[in-house]
Short mmCIF file of C-alpha atoms and ligand atoms in Angstrom, two decimals:
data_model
loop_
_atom_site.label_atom_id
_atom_site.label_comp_id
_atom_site.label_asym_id
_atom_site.label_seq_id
_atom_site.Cartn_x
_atom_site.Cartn_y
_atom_site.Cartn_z
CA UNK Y 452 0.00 0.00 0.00
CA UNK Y 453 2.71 2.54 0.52
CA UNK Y 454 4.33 1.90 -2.25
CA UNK Y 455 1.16 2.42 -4.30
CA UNK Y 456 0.61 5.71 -2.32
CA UNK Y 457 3.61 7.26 -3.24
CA UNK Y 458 3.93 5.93 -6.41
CA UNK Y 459 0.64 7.85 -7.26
CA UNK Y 460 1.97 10.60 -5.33
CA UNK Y 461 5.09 10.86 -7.51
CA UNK Y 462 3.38 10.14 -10.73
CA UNK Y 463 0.67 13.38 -9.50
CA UNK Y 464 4.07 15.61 -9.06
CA UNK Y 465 6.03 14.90 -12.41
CA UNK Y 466 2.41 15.72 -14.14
CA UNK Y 467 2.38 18.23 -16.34
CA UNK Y 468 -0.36 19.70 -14.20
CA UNK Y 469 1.64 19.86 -10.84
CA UNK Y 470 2.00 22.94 -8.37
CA UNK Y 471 4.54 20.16 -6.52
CA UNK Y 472 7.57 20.44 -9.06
CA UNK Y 473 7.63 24.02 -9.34
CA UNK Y 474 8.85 25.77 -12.50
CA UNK Y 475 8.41 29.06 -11.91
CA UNK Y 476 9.05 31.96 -8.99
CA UNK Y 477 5.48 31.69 -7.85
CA UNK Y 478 4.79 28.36 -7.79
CA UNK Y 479 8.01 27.88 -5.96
CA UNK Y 480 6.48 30.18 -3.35
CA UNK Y 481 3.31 28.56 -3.33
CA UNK Y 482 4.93 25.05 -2.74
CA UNK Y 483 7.47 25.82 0.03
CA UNK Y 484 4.20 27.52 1.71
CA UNK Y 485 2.41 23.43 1.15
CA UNK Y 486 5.25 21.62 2.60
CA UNK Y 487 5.49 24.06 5.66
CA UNK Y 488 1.71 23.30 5.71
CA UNK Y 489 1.90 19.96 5.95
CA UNK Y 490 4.74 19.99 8.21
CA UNK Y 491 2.81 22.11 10.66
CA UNK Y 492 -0.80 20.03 10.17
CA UNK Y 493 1.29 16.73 10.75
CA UNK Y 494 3.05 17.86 13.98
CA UNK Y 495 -0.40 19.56 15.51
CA UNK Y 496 -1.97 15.79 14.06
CA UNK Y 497 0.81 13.81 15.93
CA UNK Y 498 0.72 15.21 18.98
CA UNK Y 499 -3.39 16.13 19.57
CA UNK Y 500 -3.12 11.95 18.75
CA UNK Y 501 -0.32 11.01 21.25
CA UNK Y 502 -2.49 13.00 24.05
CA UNK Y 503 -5.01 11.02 23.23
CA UNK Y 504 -3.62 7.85 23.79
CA UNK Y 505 -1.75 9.03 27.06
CA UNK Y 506 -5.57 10.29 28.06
CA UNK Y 507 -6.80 6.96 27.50
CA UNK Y 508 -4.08 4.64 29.13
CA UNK Y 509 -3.19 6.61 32.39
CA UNK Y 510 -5.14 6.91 35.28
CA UNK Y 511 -3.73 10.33 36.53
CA UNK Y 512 -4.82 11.72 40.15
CA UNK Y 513 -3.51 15.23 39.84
CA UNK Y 514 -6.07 17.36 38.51
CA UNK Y 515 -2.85 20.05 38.01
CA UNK Y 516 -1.04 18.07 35.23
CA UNK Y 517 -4.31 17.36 33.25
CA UNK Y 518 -5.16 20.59 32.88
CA UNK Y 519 -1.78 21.55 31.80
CA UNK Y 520 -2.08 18.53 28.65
CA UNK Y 521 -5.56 20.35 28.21
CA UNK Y 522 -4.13 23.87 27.48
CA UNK Y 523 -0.82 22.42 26.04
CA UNK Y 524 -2.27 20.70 23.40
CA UNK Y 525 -5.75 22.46 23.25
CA UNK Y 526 -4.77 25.58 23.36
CA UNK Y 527 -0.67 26.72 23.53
CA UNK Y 528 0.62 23.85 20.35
CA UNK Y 529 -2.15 24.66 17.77
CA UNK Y 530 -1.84 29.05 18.56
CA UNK Y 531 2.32 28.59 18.08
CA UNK Y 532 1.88 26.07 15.11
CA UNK Y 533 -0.60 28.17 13.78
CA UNK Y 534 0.89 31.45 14.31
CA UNK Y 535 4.13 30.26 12.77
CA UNK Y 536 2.25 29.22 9.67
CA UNK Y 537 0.60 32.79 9.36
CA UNK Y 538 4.09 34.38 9.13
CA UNK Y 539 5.19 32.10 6.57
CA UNK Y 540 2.21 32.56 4.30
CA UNK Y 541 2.51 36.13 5.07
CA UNK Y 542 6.08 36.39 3.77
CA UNK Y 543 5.06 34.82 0.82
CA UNK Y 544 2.53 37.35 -0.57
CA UNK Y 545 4.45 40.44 -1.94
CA UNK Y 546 6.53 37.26 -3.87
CA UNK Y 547 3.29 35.70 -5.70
CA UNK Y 548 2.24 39.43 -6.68
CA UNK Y 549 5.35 41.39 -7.76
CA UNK Y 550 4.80 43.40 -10.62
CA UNK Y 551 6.46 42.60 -13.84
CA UNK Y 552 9.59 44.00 -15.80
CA UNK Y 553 9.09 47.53 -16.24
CA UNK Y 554 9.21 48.65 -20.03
CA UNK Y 555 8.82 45.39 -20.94
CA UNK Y 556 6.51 43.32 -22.93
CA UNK Y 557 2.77 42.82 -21.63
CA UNK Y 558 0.31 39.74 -22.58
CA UNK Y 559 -3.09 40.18 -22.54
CA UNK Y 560 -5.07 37.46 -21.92
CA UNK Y 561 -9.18 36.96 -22.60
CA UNK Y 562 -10.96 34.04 -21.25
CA UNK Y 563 -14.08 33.16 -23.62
CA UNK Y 564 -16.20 30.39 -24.06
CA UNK Y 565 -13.89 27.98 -24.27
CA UNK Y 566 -10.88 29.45 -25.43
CA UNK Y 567 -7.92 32.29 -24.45
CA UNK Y 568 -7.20 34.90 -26.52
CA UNK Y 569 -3.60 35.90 -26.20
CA UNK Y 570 -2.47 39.19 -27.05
CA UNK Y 571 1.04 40.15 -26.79
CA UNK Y 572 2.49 43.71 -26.65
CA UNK Y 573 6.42 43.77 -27.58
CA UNK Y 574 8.65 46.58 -25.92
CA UNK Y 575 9.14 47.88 -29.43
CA UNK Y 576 5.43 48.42 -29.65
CA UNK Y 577 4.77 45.08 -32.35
CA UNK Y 578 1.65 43.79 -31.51
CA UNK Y 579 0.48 39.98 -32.36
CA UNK Y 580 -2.54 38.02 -31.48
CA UNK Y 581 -2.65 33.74 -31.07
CA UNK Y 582 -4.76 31.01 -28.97
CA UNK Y 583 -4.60 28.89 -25.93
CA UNK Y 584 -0.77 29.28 -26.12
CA UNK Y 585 1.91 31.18 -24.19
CA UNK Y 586 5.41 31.76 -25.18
CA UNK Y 587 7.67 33.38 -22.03
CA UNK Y 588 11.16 33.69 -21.58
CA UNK Y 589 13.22 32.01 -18.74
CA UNK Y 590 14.44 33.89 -16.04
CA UNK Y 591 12.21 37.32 -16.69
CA UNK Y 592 9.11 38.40 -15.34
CA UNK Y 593 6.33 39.49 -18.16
CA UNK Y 594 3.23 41.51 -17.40
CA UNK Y 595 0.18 39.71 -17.96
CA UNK Y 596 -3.12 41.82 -18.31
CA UNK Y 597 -5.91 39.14 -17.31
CA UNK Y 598 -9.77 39.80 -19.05
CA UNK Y 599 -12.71 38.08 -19.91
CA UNK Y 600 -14.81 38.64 -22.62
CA UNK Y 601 -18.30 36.98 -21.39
CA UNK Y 602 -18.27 35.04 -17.39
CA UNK Y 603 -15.91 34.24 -14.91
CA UNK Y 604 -12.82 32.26 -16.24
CA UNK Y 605 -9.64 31.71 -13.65
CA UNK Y 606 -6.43 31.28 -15.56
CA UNK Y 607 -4.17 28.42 -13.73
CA UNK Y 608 -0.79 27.09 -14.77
CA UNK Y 609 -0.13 25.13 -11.31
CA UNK Y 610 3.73 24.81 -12.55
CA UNK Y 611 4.10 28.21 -12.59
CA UNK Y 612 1.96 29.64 -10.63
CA UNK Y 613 -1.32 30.36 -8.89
CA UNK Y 614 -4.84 31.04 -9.98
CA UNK Y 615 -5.97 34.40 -11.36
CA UNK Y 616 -9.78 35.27 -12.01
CA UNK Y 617 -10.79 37.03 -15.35
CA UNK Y 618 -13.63 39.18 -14.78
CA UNK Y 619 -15.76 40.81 -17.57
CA UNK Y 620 -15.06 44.57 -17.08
CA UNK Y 621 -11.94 44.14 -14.80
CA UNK Y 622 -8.71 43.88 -15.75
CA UNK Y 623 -7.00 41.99 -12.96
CA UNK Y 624 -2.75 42.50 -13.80
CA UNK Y 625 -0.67 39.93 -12.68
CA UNK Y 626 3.25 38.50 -14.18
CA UNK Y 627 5.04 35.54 -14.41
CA UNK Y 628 8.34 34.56 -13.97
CA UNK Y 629 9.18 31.10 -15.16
CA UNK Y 630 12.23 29.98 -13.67
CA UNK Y 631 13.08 26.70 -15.93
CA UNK Y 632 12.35 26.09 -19.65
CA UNK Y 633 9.70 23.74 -20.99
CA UNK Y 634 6.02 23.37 -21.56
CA UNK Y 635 3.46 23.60 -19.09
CA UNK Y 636 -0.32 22.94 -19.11
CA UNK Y 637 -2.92 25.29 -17.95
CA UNK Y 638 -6.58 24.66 -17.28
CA UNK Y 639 -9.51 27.45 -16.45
CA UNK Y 640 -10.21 26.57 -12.80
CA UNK Y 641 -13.69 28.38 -12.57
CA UNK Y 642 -16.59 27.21 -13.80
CA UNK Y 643 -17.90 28.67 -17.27
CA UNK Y 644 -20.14 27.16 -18.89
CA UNK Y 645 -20.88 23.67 -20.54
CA UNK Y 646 -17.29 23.23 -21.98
CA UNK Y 647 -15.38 24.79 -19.22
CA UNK Y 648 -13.27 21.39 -18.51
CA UNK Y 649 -12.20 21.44 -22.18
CA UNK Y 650 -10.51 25.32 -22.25
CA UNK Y 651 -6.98 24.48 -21.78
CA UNK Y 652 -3.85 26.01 -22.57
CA UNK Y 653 0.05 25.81 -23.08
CA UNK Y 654 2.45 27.86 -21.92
CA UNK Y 655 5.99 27.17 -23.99
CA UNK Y 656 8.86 28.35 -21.84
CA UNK Y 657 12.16 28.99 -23.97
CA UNK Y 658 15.41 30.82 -23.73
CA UNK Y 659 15.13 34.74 -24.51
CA UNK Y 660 17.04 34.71 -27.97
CA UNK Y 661 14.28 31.85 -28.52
CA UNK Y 662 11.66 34.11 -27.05
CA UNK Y 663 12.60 37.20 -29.54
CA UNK Y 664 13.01 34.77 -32.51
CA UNK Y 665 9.21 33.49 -31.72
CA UNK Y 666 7.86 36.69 -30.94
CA UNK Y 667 9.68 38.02 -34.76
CA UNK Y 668 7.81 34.55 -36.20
CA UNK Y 669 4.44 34.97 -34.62
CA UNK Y 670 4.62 39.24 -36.02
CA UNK Y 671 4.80 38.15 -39.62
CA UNK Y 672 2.08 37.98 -41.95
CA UNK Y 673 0.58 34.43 -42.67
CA UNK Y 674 2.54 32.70 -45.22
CA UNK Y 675 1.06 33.21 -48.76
CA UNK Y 676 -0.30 30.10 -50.17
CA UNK Y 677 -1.90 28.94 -53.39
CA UNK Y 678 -2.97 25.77 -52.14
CA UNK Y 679 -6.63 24.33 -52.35
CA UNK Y 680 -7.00 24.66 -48.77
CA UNK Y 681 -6.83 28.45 -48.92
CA UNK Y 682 -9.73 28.81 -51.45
CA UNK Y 683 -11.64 26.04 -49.15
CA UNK Y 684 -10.94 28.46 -46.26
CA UNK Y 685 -11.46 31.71 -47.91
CA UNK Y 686 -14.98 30.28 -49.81
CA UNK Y 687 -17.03 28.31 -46.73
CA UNK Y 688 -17.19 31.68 -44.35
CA UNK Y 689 -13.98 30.71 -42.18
CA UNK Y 690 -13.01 34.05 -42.72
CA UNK Y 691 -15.72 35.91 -40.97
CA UNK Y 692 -14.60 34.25 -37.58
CA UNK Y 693 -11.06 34.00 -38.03
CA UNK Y 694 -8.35 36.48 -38.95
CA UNK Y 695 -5.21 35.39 -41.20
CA UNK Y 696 -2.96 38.42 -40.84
CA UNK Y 697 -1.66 38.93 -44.41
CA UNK Y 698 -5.12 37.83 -46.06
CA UNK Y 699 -8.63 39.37 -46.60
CA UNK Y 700 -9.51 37.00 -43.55
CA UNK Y 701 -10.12 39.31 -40.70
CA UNK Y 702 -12.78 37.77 -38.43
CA UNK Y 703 -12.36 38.68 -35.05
CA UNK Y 704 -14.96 36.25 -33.26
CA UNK Y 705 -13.24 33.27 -32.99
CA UNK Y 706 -8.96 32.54 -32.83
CA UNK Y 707 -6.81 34.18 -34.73
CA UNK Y 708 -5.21 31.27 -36.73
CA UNK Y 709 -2.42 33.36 -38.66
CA UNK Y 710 0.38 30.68 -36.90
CA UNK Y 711 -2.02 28.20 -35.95
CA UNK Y 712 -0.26 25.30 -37.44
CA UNK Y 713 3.15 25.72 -34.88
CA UNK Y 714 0.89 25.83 -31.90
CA UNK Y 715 0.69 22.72 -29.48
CA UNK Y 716 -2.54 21.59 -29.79
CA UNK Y 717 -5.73 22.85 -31.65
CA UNK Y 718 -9.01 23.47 -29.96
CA UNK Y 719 -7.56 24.84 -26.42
CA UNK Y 720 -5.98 21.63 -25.87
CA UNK Y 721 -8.73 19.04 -26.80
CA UNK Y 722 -6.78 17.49 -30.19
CA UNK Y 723 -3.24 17.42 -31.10
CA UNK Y 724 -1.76 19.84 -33.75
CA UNK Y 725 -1.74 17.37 -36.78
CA UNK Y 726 -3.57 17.04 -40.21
CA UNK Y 727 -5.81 14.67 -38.51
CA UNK Y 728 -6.40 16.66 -35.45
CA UNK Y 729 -7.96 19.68 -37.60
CA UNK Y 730 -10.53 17.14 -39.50
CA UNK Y 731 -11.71 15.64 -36.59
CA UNK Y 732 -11.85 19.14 -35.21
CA UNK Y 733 -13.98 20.34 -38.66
CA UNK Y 734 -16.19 17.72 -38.48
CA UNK Y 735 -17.38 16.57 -35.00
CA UNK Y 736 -16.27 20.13 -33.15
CA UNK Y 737 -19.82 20.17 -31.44
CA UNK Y 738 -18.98 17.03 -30.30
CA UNK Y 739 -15.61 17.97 -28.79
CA UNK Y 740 -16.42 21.23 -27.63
CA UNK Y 741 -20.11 21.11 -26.23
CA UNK Y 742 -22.18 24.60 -26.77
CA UNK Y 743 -18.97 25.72 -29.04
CA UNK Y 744 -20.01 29.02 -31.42
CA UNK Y 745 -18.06 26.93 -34.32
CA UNK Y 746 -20.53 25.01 -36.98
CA UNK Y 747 -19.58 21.98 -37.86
CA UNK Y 748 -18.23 21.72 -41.22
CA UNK Y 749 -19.76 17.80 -42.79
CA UNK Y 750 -21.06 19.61 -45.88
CA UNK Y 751 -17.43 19.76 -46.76
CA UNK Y 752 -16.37 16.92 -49.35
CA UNK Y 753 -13.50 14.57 -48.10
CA UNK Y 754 -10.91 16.08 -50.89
CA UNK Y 755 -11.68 19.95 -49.48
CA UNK Y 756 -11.85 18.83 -46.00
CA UNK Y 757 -8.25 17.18 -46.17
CA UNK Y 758 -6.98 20.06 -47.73
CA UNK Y 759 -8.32 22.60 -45.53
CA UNK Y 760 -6.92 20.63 -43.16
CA UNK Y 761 -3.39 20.47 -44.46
CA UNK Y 762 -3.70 24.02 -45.88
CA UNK Y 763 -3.92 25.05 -41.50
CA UNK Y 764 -1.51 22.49 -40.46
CA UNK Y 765 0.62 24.16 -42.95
CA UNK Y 766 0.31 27.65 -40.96
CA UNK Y 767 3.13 27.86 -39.21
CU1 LIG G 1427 -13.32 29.20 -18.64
CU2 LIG G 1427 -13.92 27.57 -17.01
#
């Protein structure tokens, strides 16, 4: 049984959902503050239990020493444990909420049903939009402007950090400061609406040079194409939902798909980036994404729906 326990429990750490291995300044803050937590709740837990058992064994006369195991571990062990806990939390606060670089660049981020609009803002005032995907650079702290353009969402990237609410008609301002590179998962943590489990997100962490390179990338225009797919996409009303920077697509209503084929996943995390992934996601999308504004797109013909397919696969 132990081994099964923390088995599970290591397997629930190495997840790519964990707050327990810590990849960023924040969620380094916010697991020390657990494991103090735990600490604290097992020592109050170990010795209310060991009174216990010395209450129920001995016989003692002295009315004196009772009620001095009555306040000791009723009243003086759970006030210092407790206390000590406050001040650690405490000291932990202005570290989750610093601001971010000054000057530098800003994300804004929109929850909608069931997807995140990510805006970026570079220092030299180039401004890009993309989907359910984060690119930050190691070791610096970005500005994140958090929205929401219809209900509550709460962004959450446990590896990196807390959770952050995004209110319609707030903007709540928060950074991030990822402290090794890789990619991490994010998940809205309030609930929004039928697909609210399936409005995930990625959050690529890179080098800076890498960072810079991307952001360059992600600026450009889409790549002209005279493929099929393009006329499929530009002739079945795509366009009035989605915007392809560089094209007469300029639909604001759904993601922004200029780059869509280098992204991690497609959907907000519900199928993976591939040829195959954007059929299924063409054809059954009400199935995958539950009260979705997207119409499925069956009236297509297999040839136009494999090369619409490829054509945004190709988007890179
Ligand atoms: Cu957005 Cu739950």
């Amino acid at each position: 049984m132990p081994a099964v326990v923390a088995s599970s429990l290591a397997l629930a750490c190495e997840s790519p959902l964990s707050a327990l291995s810590p990849a960023g300044s924040q969620a380094q803050e916010i697991a020390t503050l657990f494991w103090w937590m735990v600490a604290g709740a097992a020592l109050i837990w170990a010795v209310v239990n060991g009174l216990a058992l010395y209450a129920i064994r001995s016989r003692p006369r002295d009315p004196r020493k009772t009620r001095l195991f009555i306040i000791g571990g009723g009243a003086v062990l759970p006030t210092a444990v407790l206390t000590v806990l406050l001040i650690v939390g405490l000291g932990r606060v202005p570290g989750l909420f610093a601001p971010g670089e000054a000057g530098g660049p800003v994300v804004r981020i929109s929850g909608e049903q069931w997807w995140w609009r990510v805006q970026y803002q570079m220092d030299d005032g180039t401004q890009f939009e993309l989907a359910n995907e984060l690119y930050l650079p190691v070791g610096r702290r970005l500005s994140l402007v958090l929205e929401s353009a219809d209900v509550i969402h709460s962004f959450w990237v446990p590896s990196l950090g807390g959770k952050m609410d995004l209110i319609p008609g707030r903007m709540n301002r928060w950074a991030l400061e990822p402290t090794r590179t890789g990619v991490f998962m994010g998940i809205c943590a309030e609930y929004c609406g039928l697909s609210h489990a399936k409005m995930m997100l990625h959050v690529v962490v890179v080098e800076p040079s890498a960072f810079e390179a991307w952001a360059e990338r992600q600026a450009a225009d889409a790549a002209p194409a005279q493929v099929p797919g393009a006329r499929v996409f530009a002739t079945n009303g795509c366009p009035a939902c989605h915007t392809l920077r560089g094209t007469t697509a300029k639909g604001v209503i759904g993601p922004d798909l200029t780059h869509v084929g280098g992204r991690v996943a497609i959907g907000a995390g519900v199928l993976p980036n591939t040829e195959k992934g954007f059929r299924e996601w063409l054809l059954e999308v009400a199935r995958l994404k539950p009260g979705v504004h997207m119409p499925t797109f069956d009236m297509l013909s297999d040839t136009e729906l494999s090369e619409l397919a490829s054509y945004l696969e190709g988007l890179e």
